[in-house]
mmCIF file of C-alpha atoms in Angstrom:
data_model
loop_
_atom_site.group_PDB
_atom_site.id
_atom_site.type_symbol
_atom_site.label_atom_id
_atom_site.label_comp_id
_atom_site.label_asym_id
_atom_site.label_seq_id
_atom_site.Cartn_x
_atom_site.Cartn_y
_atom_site.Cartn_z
ATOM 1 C CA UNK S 1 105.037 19.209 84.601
ATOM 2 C CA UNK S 2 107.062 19.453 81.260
ATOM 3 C CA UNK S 3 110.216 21.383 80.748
ATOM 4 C CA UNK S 4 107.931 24.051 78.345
ATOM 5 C CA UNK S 5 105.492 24.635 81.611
ATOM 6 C CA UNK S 6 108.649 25.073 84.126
ATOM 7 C CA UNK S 7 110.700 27.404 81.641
ATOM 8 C CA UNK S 8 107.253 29.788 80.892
ATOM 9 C CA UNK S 9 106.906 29.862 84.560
ATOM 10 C CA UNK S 10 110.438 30.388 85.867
ATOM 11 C CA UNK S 11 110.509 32.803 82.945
ATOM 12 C CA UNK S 12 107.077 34.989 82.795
ATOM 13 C CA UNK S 13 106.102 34.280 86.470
ATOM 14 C CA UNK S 14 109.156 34.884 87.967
ATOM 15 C CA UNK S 15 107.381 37.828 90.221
ATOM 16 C CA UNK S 16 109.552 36.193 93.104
ATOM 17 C CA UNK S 17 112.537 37.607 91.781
ATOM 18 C CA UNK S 18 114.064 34.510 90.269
ATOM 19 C CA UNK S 19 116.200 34.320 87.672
ATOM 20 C CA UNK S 20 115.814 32.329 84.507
ATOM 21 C CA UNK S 21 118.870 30.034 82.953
ATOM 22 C CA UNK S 22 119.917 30.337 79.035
ATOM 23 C CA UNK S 23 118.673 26.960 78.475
ATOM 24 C CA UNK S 24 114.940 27.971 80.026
ATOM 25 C CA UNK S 25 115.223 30.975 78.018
ATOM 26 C CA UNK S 26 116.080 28.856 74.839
ATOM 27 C CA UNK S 27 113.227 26.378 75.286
ATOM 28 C CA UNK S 28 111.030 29.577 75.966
ATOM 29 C CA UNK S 29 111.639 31.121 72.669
ATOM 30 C CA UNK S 30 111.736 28.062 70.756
ATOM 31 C CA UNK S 31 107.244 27.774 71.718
ATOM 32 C CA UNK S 32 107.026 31.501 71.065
ATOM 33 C CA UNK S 33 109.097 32.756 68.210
ATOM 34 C CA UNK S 34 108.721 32.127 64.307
ATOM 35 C CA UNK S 35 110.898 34.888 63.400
ATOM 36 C CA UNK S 36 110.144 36.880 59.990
ATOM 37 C CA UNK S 37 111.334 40.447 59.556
ATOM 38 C CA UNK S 38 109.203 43.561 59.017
ATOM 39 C CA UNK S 39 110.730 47.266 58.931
ATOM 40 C CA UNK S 40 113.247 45.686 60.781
ATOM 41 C CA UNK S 41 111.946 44.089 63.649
ATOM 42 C CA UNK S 42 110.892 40.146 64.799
ATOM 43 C CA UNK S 43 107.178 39.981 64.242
ATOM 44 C CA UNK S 44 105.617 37.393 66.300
ATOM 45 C CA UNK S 45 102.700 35.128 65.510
ATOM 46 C CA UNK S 46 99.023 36.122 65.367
ATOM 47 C CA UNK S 47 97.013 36.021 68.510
ATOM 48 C CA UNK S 48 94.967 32.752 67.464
ATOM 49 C CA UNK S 49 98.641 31.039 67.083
ATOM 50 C CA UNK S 50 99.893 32.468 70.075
ATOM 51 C CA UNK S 51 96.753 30.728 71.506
ATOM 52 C CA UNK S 52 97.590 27.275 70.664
ATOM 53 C CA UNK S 53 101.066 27.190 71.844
ATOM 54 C CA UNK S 54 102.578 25.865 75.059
ATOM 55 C CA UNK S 55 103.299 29.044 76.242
ATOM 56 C CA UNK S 56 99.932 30.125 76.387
ATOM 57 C CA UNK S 57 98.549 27.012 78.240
ATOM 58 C CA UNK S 58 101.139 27.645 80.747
ATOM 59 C CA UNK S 59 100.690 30.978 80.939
ATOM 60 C CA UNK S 60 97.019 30.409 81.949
ATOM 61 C CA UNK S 61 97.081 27.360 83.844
ATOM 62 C CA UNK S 62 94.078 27.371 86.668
ATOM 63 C CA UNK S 63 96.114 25.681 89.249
ATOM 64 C CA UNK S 64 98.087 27.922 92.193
ATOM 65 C CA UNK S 65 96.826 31.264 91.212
ATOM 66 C CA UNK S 66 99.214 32.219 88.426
ATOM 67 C CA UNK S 67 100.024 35.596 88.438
ATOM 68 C CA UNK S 68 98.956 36.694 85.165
ATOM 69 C CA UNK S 69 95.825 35.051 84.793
ATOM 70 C CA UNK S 70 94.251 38.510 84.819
ATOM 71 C CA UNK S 71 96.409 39.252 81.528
ATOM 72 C CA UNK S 72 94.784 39.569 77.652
ATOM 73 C CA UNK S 73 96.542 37.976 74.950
ATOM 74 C CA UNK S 74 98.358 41.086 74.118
ATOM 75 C CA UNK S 75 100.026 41.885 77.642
ATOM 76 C CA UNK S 76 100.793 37.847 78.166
ATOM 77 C CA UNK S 77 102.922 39.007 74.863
ATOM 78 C CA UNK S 78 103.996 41.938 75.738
ATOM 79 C CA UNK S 79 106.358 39.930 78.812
ATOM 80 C CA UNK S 80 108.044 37.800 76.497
ATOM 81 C CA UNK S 81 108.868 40.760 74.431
ATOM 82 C CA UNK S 82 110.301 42.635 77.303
ATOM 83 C CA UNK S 83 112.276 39.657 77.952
ATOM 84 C CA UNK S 84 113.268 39.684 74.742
ATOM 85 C CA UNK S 85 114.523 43.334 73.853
ATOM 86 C CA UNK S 86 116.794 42.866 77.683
ATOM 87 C CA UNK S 87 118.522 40.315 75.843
ATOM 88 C CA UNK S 88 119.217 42.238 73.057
ATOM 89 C CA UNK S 89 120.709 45.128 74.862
ATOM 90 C CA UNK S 90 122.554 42.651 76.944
ATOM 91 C CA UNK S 91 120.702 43.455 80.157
ATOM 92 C CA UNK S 92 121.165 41.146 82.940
ATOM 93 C CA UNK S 93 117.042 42.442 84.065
ATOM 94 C CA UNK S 94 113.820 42.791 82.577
ATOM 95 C CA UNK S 95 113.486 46.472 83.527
ATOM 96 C CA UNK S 96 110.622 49.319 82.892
ATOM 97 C CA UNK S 97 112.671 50.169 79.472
ATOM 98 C CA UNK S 98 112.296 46.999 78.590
ATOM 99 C CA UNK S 99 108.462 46.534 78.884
ATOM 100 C CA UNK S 100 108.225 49.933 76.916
ATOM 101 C CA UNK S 101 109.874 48.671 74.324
ATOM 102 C CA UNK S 102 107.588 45.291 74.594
ATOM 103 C CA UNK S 103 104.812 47.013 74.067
ATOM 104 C CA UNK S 104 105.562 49.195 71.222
ATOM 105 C CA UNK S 105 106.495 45.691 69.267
ATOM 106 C CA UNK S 106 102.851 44.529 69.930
ATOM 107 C CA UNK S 107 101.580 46.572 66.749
ATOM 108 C CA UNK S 108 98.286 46.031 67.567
ATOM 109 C CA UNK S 109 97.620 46.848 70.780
ATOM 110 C CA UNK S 110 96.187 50.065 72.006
ATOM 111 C CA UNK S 111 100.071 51.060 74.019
ATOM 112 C CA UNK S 112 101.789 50.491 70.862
ATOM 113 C CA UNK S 113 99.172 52.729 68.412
ATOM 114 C CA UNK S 114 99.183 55.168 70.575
ATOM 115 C CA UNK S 115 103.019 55.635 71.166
ATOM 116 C CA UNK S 116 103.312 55.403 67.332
ATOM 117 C CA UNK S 117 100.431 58.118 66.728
ATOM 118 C CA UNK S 118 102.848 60.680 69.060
ATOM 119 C CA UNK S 119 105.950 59.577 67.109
ATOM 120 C CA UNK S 120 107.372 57.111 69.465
ATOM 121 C CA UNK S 121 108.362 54.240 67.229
ATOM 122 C CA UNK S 122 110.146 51.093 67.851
ATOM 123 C CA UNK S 123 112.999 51.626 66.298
ATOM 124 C CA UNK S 124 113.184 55.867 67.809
ATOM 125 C CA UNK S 125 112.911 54.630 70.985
ATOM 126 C CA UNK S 126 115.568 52.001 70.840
ATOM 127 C CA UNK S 127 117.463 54.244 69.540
ATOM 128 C CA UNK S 128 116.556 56.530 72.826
ATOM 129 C CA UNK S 129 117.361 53.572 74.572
ATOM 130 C CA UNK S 130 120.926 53.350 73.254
ATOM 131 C CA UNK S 131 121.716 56.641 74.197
ATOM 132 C CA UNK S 132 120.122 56.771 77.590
ATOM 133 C CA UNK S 133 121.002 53.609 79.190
ATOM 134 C CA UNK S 134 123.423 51.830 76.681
ATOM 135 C CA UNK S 135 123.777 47.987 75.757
ATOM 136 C CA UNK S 136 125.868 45.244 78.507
ATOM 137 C CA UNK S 137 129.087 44.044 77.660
ATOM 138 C CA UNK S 138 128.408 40.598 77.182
ATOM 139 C CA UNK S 139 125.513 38.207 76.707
ATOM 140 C CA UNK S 140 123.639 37.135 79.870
ATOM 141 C CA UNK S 141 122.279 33.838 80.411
ATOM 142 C CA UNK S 142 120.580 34.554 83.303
ATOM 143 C CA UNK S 143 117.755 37.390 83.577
ATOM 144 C CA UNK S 144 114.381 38.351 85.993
ATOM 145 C CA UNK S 145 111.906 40.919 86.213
ATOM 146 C CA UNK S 146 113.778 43.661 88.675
ATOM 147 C CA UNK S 147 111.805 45.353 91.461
ATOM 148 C CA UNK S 148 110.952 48.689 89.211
ATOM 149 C CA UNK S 149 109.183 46.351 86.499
ATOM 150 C CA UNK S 150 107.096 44.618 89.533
ATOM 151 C CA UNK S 151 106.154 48.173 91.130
ATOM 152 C CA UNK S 152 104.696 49.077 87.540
ATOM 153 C CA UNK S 153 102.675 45.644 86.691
ATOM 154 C CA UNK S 154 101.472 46.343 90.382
ATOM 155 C CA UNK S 155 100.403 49.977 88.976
ATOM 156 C CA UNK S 156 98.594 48.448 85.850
ATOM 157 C CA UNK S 157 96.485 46.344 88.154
ATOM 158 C CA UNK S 158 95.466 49.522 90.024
ATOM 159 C CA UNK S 159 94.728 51.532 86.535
ATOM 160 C CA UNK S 160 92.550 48.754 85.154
ATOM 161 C CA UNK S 161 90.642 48.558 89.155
ATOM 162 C CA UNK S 162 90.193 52.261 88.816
ATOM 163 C CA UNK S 163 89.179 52.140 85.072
ATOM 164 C CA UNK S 164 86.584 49.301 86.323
ATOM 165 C CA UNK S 165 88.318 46.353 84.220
ATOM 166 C CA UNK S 166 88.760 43.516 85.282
ATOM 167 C CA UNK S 167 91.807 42.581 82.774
ATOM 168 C CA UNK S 168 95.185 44.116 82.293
ATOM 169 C CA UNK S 169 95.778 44.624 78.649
ATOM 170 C CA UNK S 170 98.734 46.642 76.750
ATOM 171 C CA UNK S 171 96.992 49.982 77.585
ATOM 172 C CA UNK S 172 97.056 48.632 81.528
ATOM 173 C CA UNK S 173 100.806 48.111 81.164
ATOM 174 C CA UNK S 174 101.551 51.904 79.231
ATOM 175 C CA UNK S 175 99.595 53.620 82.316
ATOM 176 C CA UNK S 176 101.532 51.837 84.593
ATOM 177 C CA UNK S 177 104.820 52.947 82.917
ATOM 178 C CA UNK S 178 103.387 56.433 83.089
ATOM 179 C CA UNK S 179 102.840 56.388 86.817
ATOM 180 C CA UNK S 180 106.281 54.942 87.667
ATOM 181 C CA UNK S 181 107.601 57.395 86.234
ATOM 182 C CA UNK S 182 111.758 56.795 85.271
ATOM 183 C CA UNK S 183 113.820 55.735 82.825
ATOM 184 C CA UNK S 184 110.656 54.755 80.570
ATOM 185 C CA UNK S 185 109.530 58.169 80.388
ATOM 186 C CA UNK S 186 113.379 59.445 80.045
ATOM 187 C CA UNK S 187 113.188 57.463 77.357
ATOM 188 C CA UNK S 188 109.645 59.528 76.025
ATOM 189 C CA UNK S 189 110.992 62.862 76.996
ATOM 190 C CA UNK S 190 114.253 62.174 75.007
ATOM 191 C CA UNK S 191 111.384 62.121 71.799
ATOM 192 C CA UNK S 192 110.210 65.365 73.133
ATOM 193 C CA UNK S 193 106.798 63.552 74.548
ATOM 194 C CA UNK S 194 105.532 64.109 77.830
ATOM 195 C CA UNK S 195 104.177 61.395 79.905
ATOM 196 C CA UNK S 196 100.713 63.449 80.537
ATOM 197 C CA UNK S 197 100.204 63.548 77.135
ATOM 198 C CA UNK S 198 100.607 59.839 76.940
ATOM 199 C CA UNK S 199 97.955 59.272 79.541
ATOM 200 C CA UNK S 200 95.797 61.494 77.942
ATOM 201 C CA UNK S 201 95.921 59.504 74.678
ATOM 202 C CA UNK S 202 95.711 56.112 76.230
ATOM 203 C CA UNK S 203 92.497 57.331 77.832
ATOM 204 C CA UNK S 204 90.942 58.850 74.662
ATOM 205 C CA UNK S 205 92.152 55.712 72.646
ATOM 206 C CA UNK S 206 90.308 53.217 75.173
ATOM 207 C CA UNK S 207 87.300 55.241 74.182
ATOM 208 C CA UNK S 208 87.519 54.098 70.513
ATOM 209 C CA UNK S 209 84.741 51.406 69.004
ATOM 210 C CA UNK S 210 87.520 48.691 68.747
ATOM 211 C CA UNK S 211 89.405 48.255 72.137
ATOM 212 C CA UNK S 212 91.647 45.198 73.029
ATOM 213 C CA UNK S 213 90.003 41.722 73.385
ATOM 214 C CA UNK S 214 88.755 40.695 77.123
ATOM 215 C CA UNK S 215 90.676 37.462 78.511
ATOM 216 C CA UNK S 216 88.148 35.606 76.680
ATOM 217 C CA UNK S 217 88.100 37.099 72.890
#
């Protein structure tokens, strides 16, 4: 296995609770990012690039059950983002705050529309983020999903089993933030939205003519 498969695993599958050296992490977003700004935040490539990369192969490798092979495109995305906005705030975790912010950078996915259609932007709830939990000290070279961000991908499964899908896309990952309830929706309430109203527009958006793509799209 190369160095690119071990870092996307030790990185994105690191469910165990492992934790993920700065030179993983460097190899990691040297496959995913080609950084260009828009209103002020990385855009990432399209989906059909994201496809072709390293990261992607890893991501869905047949062999040992990976963890995520049940993700879209979007939500495979959505990790790496999360990962990516704890190292901006200096976070020594990958918490729930993190993967909210994650999925409001994934502009096209249903999570992100529908946090920007009740006023919950990127950069508002950064900014919520700022005030509610704060940035670290100092850089961290280290960093792993903690236990809170495991509880709610382990809620998104149950959401998409209830909803009768059989893949875990962005909207998956927003009800599961929504059930766990914490610092995510602090974070929501601080915008003056209330998580039941988020539900209730993730719902009525998956009922829309142009959902997410399956695993396979």
């Amino acid at each position: 296995m190369d160095l690119g498969s071990v870092a996307v695993i030790a990185l994105v599958a690191g469910l165990a609770g492992g934790a993920v050296g700065a030179a993983l992490v460097g190899t990691v977003e040297g496959m995913l990012r080609q950084r260009q700004i828009a209103r002020g935040s990385v855009t990432y490539p399209s989906l059909a690039a994201f496809r072709s990369t390293r990261t992607y192969r890893a991501m869905d490798q047949p062999q040992g059950d990976p963890p995520f092979n049940d993700f879209n495109d979007r939500a495979k995305r959505v990790l790496a983002l999360a990962q990516d906005e704890a190292q901006r705030f200096n976070h020594s975790y990958i918490g729930p705050e993190h993967l909210l912010l994650g999925l409001s950078r994934e502009a096209d996915g249903v999570a992100a529309r529908t946090l920007e259609s009740l006023g919950a932007t990127l950069l508002k709830l950064r900014g919520a983020a700022e005030s509610v939990i704060g940035r670290g000290e100092t850089a961290v070279g280290s960093i792993g999903f903690s236990e809170t961000t495991k509880s709610v991908i382990s809620k998104a499964r149950y959401e998409a089993r209830k909803l009768g899908h059989s893949h875990i896309g962005t909207e998956h990952l927003l009800l599961g933030l929504v059930r766990g309830g914490g610092i995510p929706m602090a974070l929501l309430r601080a915008l003056e939205i209330e998580p039941d109203r988020v539900r209730d527009e993730v719902i009525a958006a998956m009922g829309e003519p142009h959902p997410e793509p399956t695993l396979d799209h």
